[in-house]
Amino acid sequence: MGVLVTSAHSAKSLVVTRSLGRNGIDVTTSDYTKLAPTYYSKYSKDHFVYPHPIENSESFINCILKNVKKNNYEALIPVNSEETYLIAKYKHKFTPYLKVPLHDYDSIMRANDKGELLKIAEDIDIPIPKTYNLNNMSEIKQVAEKLNYPAVIKLKNTKSSIGLSYVHSKEEFISKYVETVSNFHLSASNLPIVQEYIPGDGYGVSALFNCGDPRAIFTHKRLREYPSSGGPSTCRISTEHKEMEKIAVKILKYLNWHGVAMVEFKLDSRTNKPYVIEINPRFWGSVNQAVAAGVDFPYLLYQMAVDGDVKPVFNYKMGVKTRFLINDFRSLSDILKNEPNKIPTLMSFSHFFGKNLYYDTLSFDDPIPGMLFYPFEIKKLWHRLK
C-alpha cells in the first residue's frame, strides 16, 4: 500500500513526498523527466517516468493507469497543474483502483479560469480588482479608454506569471494586448482579461475542503517573489487575516470544493482592503510554508482520501518563514535592479538561519534532492536562454 505522487521535478512534489514519507507512507514518485530531484529523496521508495502530459496526454493517462493497475496504491496525488487537470478529467478511469482526492474536472477548470472569477464575484459578492473580460478584439480601444493605469493583462488559464504584463498607458495597453494574443495564439473565446493594478502585499489563504466543508485553513504573507513584479513567492511568513479567510471559505463553499486549493489576495496599501486575485485549484508552490507552520496539507489530504474525512486543523504557528532559496536569489537580483535603497533588502535576505526559518528543498535529514535542484534549475535556465 502507498501513494503515487506526480511532478517529481518540482519543489512542491518534494514537499508532498517528504510529508507523506515522514508520516510512514510509502511513496512512489513519477515525472516526465529521467532526472527529477524528488526521485532521489529517501522518502521516494520507487519511481517511474511517464510521457509528457502536454505533448502526449493520452499516453500520459495510459501510463499512469497501467502503473496504478499493477501496484496496490491507496491514493493518487497529482501535484502540478497539467497533471492535476488531466487526472481530474479522467478520474473515472482511476477511481475503481484507488482514491483520487480531486474535485470534478469542470469545477477545477472553472476555478482556474480568471475570467470565471468575475462571474463568481458577481454571484456571491466578493471583492476583486476592476476586471474587463473582452469578447472580441474590437473592444480593445473601448477598454483602453476606461482603464485606470497602471493595469494588468492576464491569461485566463495559466500558471505562475506566464503571460502576465503591466501596462502604463493606452498605447502600451493596446500594443501589449495584441502582442499577448499573438504570442499565445489565443482564440476569440480565450482572450486575456484586464484588471486594475492593486498596490500592496500579496497573501495566500490555503485550504482543504471535504465536499464543501472546510477541514484546514492557513494564511501566509509574501515577503519576496520572482519575478518581483508579480510571480510565485520565494520567501513568505505565516500570519492570519480573518477577512481574507472568510472570503476564501465563502468562495470554496460556493464551489462545493473538494480537495486542496489556495486563494490569492492583494491587500490594497491605499485602503487596507483585501482583493481576490485568483484561485489555485491544486497544490500551490508555497505548500511547504503551511507544513512548516503546522498545517500538513499533503498528509491531511491523504488521510481524508483514505479514511473519508479528517480532523479539522485551523490553528498553526505564527511567524514561521520559508524560502525557495534558488528562486529567492533570483528575486534578490530582480529587486536590486530597481531598488534605490538596497541595504534593507540585503539585510533581510542575508538571514539564512533562525529558529523559525525553513527551506522548501534543503533538508538535513534528506539532503540529496535539495542539492540536485540547483543543477536542475540551471539546466532549465540554460534551455530558456537558448
Coordinates of C-alpha atoms in Angstrom, one line a residue:
M1 CA 0.0 0.0 0.0
G2 CA 1.2 3.5 -0.7
V3 CA 0.7 6.7 -2.6
L4 CA 1.6 7.7 -6.2
V5 CA 2.8 11.3 -6.5
T6 CA 3.4 13.1 -9.8
S7 CA 5.6 16.0 -11.0
A8 CA 8.8 14.8 -9.2
H9 CA 10.8 17.7 -10.9
S10 CA 9.0 20.3 -8.8
A11 CA 9.8 21.6 -5.3
K12 CA 6.3 21.1 -4.2
S13 CA 6.3 17.5 -5.2
L14 CA 9.4 17.1 -2.9
V15 CA 7.4 18.7 -0.1
V16 CA 4.5 16.4 -0.7
T17 CA 6.7 13.3 -0.8
R18 CA 8.6 14.2 2.4
S19 CA 5.3 15.0 4.2
L20 CA 3.9 11.6 3.4
G21 CA 7.1 9.7 3.9
R22 CA 7.7 11.2 7.3
N23 CA 4.2 10.0 8.3
G24 CA 5.2 6.4 7.4
I25 CA 3.6 6.2 4.0
D26 CA 5.4 4.5 1.1
V27 CA 5.6 7.0 -1.8
T28 CA 6.2 6.3 -5.5
T29 CA 7.2 9.4 -7.4
S30 CA 6.8 10.0 -11.1
D31 CA 7.6 12.6 -13.7
Y32 CA 8.2 13.1 -17.5
T33 CA 12.0 13.6 -16.9
K34 CA 14.5 10.9 -16.1
L35 CA 16.5 13.1 -13.6
A36 CA 13.8 14.6 -11.4
P37 CA 15.3 15.6 -7.9
T38 CA 12.4 14.0 -5.9
Y39 CA 13.4 10.6 -7.3
Y40 CA 16.4 10.8 -5.0
S41 CA 14.6 11.6 -1.8
K42 CA 14.9 8.9 0.8
Y43 CA 11.1 9.1 1.1
S44 CA 10.7 8.0 -2.6
K45 CA 10.5 4.2 -2.4
D46 CA 10.2 3.9 -6.2
H47 CA 9.8 6.0 -9.3
F48 CA 9.0 5.8 -12.9
V49 CA 8.9 8.1 -16.0
Y50 CA 5.7 8.9 -17.8
P51 CA 5.1 10.7 -21.2
H52 CA 4.9 14.4 -21.2
P53 CA 1.3 15.3 -20.1
I54 CA 1.0 18.3 -22.5
E55 CA 2.8 16.8 -25.5
N56 CA 1.1 13.4 -25.3
S57 CA -1.8 13.5 -22.8
E58 CA -3.4 10.2 -23.9
S59 CA -0.1 8.3 -23.4
F60 CA 0.4 10.0 -20.1
I61 CA -3.0 8.8 -18.8
N62 CA -2.5 5.3 -20.1
C63 CA 1.0 5.1 -18.5
I64 CA -0.3 6.3 -15.1
L65 CA -3.3 3.9 -15.3
K66 CA -1.1 1.0 -16.2
N67 CA 1.1 1.7 -13.2
V68 CA -1.9 2.1 -10.9
K69 CA -3.3 -1.3 -12.0
K70 CA 0.0 -3.0 -11.4
N71 CA 0.5 -1.6 -7.9
N72 CA -1.6 -1.6 -4.8
Y73 CA -1.7 2.1 -4.2
E74 CA -4.1 3.7 -1.7
A75 CA -4.2 7.1 -3.4
L76 CA -3.1 9.1 -6.5
I77 CA -2.0 12.6 -5.6
P78 CA -1.1 14.8 -8.7
V79 CA 0.9 18.0 -7.9
N80 CA 1.4 20.3 -10.8
S81 CA -1.2 22.0 -13.0
E82 CA -1.1 19.8 -16.1
E83 CA -1.1 16.5 -14.3
T84 CA -3.8 17.6 -11.9
Y85 CA -6.2 18.8 -14.6
L86 CA -5.7 15.7 -16.8
I87 CA -6.2 13.3 -13.9
A88 CA -9.3 15.2 -12.8
K89 CA -10.6 14.9 -16.4
Y90 CA -10.1 11.1 -16.5
K91 CA -10.7 10.5 -12.8
H92 CA -13.3 7.9 -13.6
K93 CA -10.6 5.7 -15.1
F94 CA -8.7 5.6 -11.8
T95 CA -11.3 5.5 -9.1
P96 CA -12.0 1.8 -9.4
Y97 CA -8.5 1.1 -8.2
L98 CA -7.6 3.9 -5.7
K99 CA -8.6 7.2 -4.2
V100 CA -8.2 10.4 -6.2
P101 CA -8.8 13.4 -3.9
L102 CA -9.8 15.9 -6.5
H103 CA -12.9 17.9 -7.3
D104 CA -14.6 17.3 -10.6
Y105 CA -12.9 18.5 -13.8
D106 CA -15.4 21.2 -14.7
S107 CA -15.3 22.8 -11.3
I108 CA -11.5 22.7 -11.3
M109 CA -11.3 24.4 -14.7
R110 CA -13.9 27.0 -13.6
A111 CA -11.8 27.9 -10.6
N112 CA -8.7 28.1 -12.7
D113 CA -10.3 30.5 -15.2
K114 CA -9.6 34.1 -14.2
G115 CA -12.4 35.2 -16.4
E116 CA -14.8 33.0 -14.4
L117 CA -13.6 34.7 -11.2
L118 CA -15.5 37.8 -12.4
K119 CA -18.8 35.8 -12.6
I120 CA -18.2 34.2 -9.2
A121 CA -17.5 37.6 -7.7
E122 CA -20.8 38.9 -9.1
D123 CA -22.7 35.8 -7.9
I124 CA -21.5 35.9 -4.3
D125 CA -20.3 39.5 -3.8
I126 CA -16.6 39.1 -3.2
P127 CA -14.1 41.9 -3.8
I128 CA -11.9 41.5 -6.9
P129 CA -10.0 44.2 -8.8
K130 CA -12.0 46.0 -11.5
T131 CA -11.9 43.5 -14.3
Y132 CA -12.6 43.6 -18.1
N133 CA -13.4 40.4 -19.9
L134 CA -13.1 41.1 -23.7
N135 CA -15.4 39.3 -26.1
N136 CA -13.5 40.2 -29.2
M137 CA -10.5 42.2 -30.3
S138 CA -12.7 45.2 -31.5
E139 CA -13.3 46.1 -27.8
I140 CA -9.6 46.9 -27.2
K141 CA -9.8 50.7 -27.8
Q142 CA -13.0 50.9 -25.8
V143 CA -11.4 49.2 -22.8
A144 CA -8.3 51.3 -23.2
E145 CA -10.3 54.4 -22.6
K146 CA -12.0 53.0 -19.4
L147 CA -8.8 51.7 -17.7
N148 CA -7.1 53.5 -14.9
Y149 CA -3.3 52.9 -15.3
P150 CA -1.2 51.0 -14.5
A151 CA -3.3 48.0 -15.4
V152 CA -2.6 44.2 -15.6
I153 CA -3.0 41.9 -18.6
K154 CA -3.5 38.2 -17.6
L155 CA -4.1 35.0 -19.5
K156 CA -7.3 33.3 -18.3
N157 CA -5.8 29.9 -17.8
T158 CA -2.1 29.8 -16.9
K159 CA 0.3 29.1 -14.0
S160 CA 2.8 31.3 -12.2
S161 CA 3.3 34.6 -14.0
I162 CA 3.2 33.2 -17.6
G163 CA 1.6 35.8 -19.9
L164 CA 1.4 38.4 -17.1
S165 CA 2.2 42.0 -18.1
Y166 CA 1.8 45.5 -16.7
V167 CA 0.9 48.5 -18.8
H168 CA 1.0 52.2 -18.0
S169 CA -0.8 53.9 -20.9
K170 CA -3.5 53.4 -23.5
E171 CA -0.9 52.9 -26.3
E172 CA 1.1 50.4 -24.3
F173 CA -2.0 48.5 -23.3
I174 CA -3.2 48.2 -26.9
S175 CA 0.2 47.1 -28.1
K176 CA 0.9 44.6 -25.3
Y177 CA -2.6 43.1 -25.5
V178 CA -2.3 42.5 -29.3
E179 CA 1.2 41.1 -28.7
T180 CA -0.1 38.7 -26.0
V181 CA -2.9 37.4 -28.1
S182 CA -0.5 36.8 -31.0
N183 CA 2.3 35.2 -28.9
F184 CA 0.0 32.7 -27.2
H185 CA -2.2 32.1 -30.3
L186 CA -5.4 32.9 -28.4
S187 CA -8.8 32.4 -29.9
A188 CA -11.7 34.9 -29.5
S189 CA -13.2 32.8 -26.8
N190 CA -10.0 32.8 -24.7
L191 CA -8.8 36.4 -24.8
P192 CA -6.8 37.8 -21.9
I193 CA -8.6 39.6 -19.1
V194 CA -7.5 43.1 -18.0
Q195 CA -7.5 44.2 -14.3
E196 CA -6.8 47.3 -12.4
Y197 CA -3.5 47.2 -10.6
I198 CA -3.7 46.8 -6.8
P199 CA -0.6 48.1 -4.9
G200 CA 0.2 46.3 -1.8
D201 CA 1.4 43.0 -0.3
G202 CA 0.3 39.6 -1.6
Y203 CA -1.3 36.9 0.6
G204 CA -2.5 33.4 0.2
V205 CA -5.2 31.6 2.0
S206 CA -4.7 27.8 1.6
A207 CA -7.5 25.3 2.3
L208 CA -8.5 21.7 2.5
F209 CA -12.2 21.0 1.9
N210 CA -14.3 17.9 2.1
C211 CA -17.3 18.1 -0.2
G212 CA -17.9 21.8 0.5
D213 CA -16.9 21.8 4.2
P214 CA -13.5 23.3 5.4
R215 CA -11.1 20.9 7.1
A216 CA -7.9 23.1 7.2
I217 CA -7.2 26.8 6.7
F218 CA -3.8 28.5 6.6
T219 CA -2.7 32.1 5.7
H220 CA 0.7 33.4 4.6
K221 CA 2.1 36.7 3.5
R222 CA 4.5 37.0 0.7
L223 CA 7.8 38.7 1.6
R224 CA 9.5 38.2 -1.8
E225 CA 8.5 36.8 -5.2
Y226 CA 10.0 36.1 -8.6
P227 CA 9.6 38.0 -10.8
S228 CA 9.5 40.7 -8.2
S229 CA 6.8 42.5 -10.2
G230 CA 4.4 39.5 -9.6
G231 CA 5.2 35.8 -9.6
P232 CA 5.5 32.8 -7.4
S233 CA 6.6 33.6 -3.8
T234 CA 10.2 32.8 -2.9
C235 CA 10.0 33.9 0.8
R236 CA 6.9 34.0 3.0
I237 CA 5.7 34.1 6.6
S238 CA 2.8 32.5 8.4
T239 CA 0.1 35.0 9.5
E240 CA -3.6 35.4 9.8
H241 CA -6.2 37.6 8.2
K242 CA -9.8 36.9 9.3
E243 CA -11.4 38.9 6.5
M244 CA -9.4 37.1 3.8
E245 CA -10.1 33.7 5.3
K246 CA -13.8 34.4 5.5
I247 CA -13.8 35.4 1.8
A248 CA -11.8 32.3 0.8
V249 CA -14.1 30.0 2.6
K250 CA -17.1 31.7 1.0
I251 CA -15.7 31.1 -2.5
L252 CA -14.8 27.5 -1.9
K253 CA -18.1 26.7 -0.2
Y254 CA -19.8 28.3 -3.2
L255 CA -17.8 25.9 -5.5
N256 CA -18.6 23.0 -3.2
W257 CA -14.9 22.4 -3.1
H258 CA -13.3 19.0 -2.5
G259 CA -9.5 18.7 -2.0
V260 CA -6.9 21.4 -1.7
A261 CA -6.9 24.9 -3.1
M262 CA -5.3 28.3 -2.5
V263 CA -7.0 31.7 -2.9
E264 CA -4.5 34.6 -3.7
F265 CA -5.2 38.1 -2.3
K266 CA -3.7 41.5 -2.6
L267 CA -4.1 43.8 0.5
D268 CA -4.6 47.3 -1.0
S269 CA -2.0 49.6 0.6
R270 CA -4.2 52.6 0.0
T271 CA -7.4 51.3 1.7
N272 CA -6.3 48.2 3.6
K273 CA -9.0 46.3 1.7
P274 CA -8.3 42.7 0.5
Y275 CA -9.0 41.8 -3.1
V276 CA -9.1 38.3 -4.5
I277 CA -6.6 37.9 -7.4
E278 CA -7.0 34.3 -8.4
I279 CA -7.8 30.7 -7.3
N280 CA -5.2 27.9 -7.5
P281 CA -7.3 24.7 -7.7
R282 CA -4.4 22.4 -6.9
F283 CA -1.2 22.3 -4.7
W284 CA 0.5 25.7 -4.7
G285 CA 4.2 26.5 -4.8
S286 CA 4.4 27.6 -1.2
V287 CA 2.8 24.5 0.3
N288 CA 5.9 24.0 2.5
Q289 CA 5.0 27.2 4.3
A290 CA 1.9 25.6 5.7
V291 CA 3.6 22.3 6.5
A292 CA 6.4 24.1 8.4
A293 CA 3.9 26.1 10.4
G294 CA 1.9 23.0 11.4
V295 CA -0.8 22.5 8.7
D296 CA 0.4 19.4 6.9
F297 CA -1.8 19.6 3.8
P298 CA -0.3 16.6 1.9
Y299 CA -0.8 14.3 4.9
L300 CA -4.3 15.7 5.7
L301 CA -5.3 15.2 2.1
Y302 CA -4.1 11.6 2.2
Q303 CA -6.0 10.9 5.4
M304 CA -9.2 12.5 4.0
A305 CA -8.9 10.4 0.8
V306 CA -8.3 7.1 2.5
D307 CA -10.4 7.5 5.7
G308 CA -13.2 9.6 4.2
D309 CA -12.7 12.6 6.5
V310 CA -10.0 14.2 8.7
K311 CA -10.0 16.1 12.0
P312 CA -10.1 19.9 11.2
V313 CA -6.9 21.9 11.6
F314 CA -7.4 25.7 12.0
N315 CA -4.6 26.6 14.4
Y316 CA -0.9 26.9 13.5
K317 CA 2.3 28.7 14.4
M318 CA 2.6 32.4 13.5
G319 CA 5.8 34.0 12.3
V320 CA 7.3 30.9 10.6
K321 CA 9.3 31.8 7.4
T322 CA 10.1 29.5 4.5
R323 CA 12.3 30.1 1.4
F324 CA 12.8 28.5 -2.0
L325 CA 16.4 29.6 -2.0
I326 CA 17.4 29.4 -5.7
N327 CA 14.4 31.5 -6.7
D328 CA 14.9 33.8 -3.7
F329 CA 18.4 34.6 -5.2
R330 CA 16.6 35.4 -8.5
S331 CA 14.2 37.6 -6.6
L332 CA 17.0 39.4 -4.9
S333 CA 18.7 40.1 -8.2
D334 CA 15.4 41.4 -9.7
I335 CA 14.7 43.7 -6.7
L336 CA 18.2 45.1 -6.5
K337 CA 18.0 46.3 -10.2
N338 CA 15.1 48.5 -9.3
E339 CA 15.5 49.2 -5.5
P340 CA 17.1 52.6 -4.8
N341 CA 17.9 51.7 -1.1
K342 CA 19.5 48.3 -1.3
I343 CA 20.6 47.9 2.3
P344 CA 17.3 46.8 3.9
T345 CA 16.7 44.3 1.2
L346 CA 20.2 42.8 1.6
M347 CA 19.9 42.7 5.4
S348 CA 16.6 40.9 5.2
F349 CA 17.9 38.5 2.5
S350 CA 21.1 37.6 4.5
H351 CA 19.3 35.9 7.4
F352 CA 19.9 32.3 6.4
F353 CA 19.4 30.6 9.7
G354 CA 16.9 31.0 12.5
K355 CA 14.6 29.1 14.8
N356 CA 11.5 29.7 12.6
L357 CA 13.2 29.6 9.2
Y358 CA 12.8 26.6 6.9
Y359 CA 13.7 25.8 3.3
D360 CA 11.4 24.3 0.6
T361 CA 14.0 21.9 -0.8
L362 CA 17.0 21.9 1.6
S363 CA 16.8 19.4 4.4
F364 CA 19.5 17.9 6.7
D365 CA 17.6 14.6 7.0
D366 CA 17.0 14.3 3.2
P367 CA 19.9 16.3 1.6
I368 CA 20.3 14.8 -1.9
P369 CA 17.2 16.1 -3.7
G370 CA 17.8 19.6 -2.3
M371 CA 21.3 19.7 -3.8
L372 CA 20.0 18.4 -7.1
F373 CA 17.6 21.3 -7.5
Y374 CA 20.5 23.6 -8.3
P375 CA 21.9 21.9 -11.4
F376 CA 18.3 21.1 -12.4
E377 CA 17.3 24.8 -12.3
I378 CA 20.5 25.9 -14.0
K379 CA 19.7 23.4 -16.8
K380 CA 16.2 24.8 -17.2
L381 CA 17.6 28.4 -17.2
W382 CA 20.1 27.4 -19.9
H383 CA 17.3 25.9 -22.1
R384 CA 15.3 29.2 -21.7
L385 CA 18.4 31.3 -22.7
K386 CA 19.0 29.2 -25.7

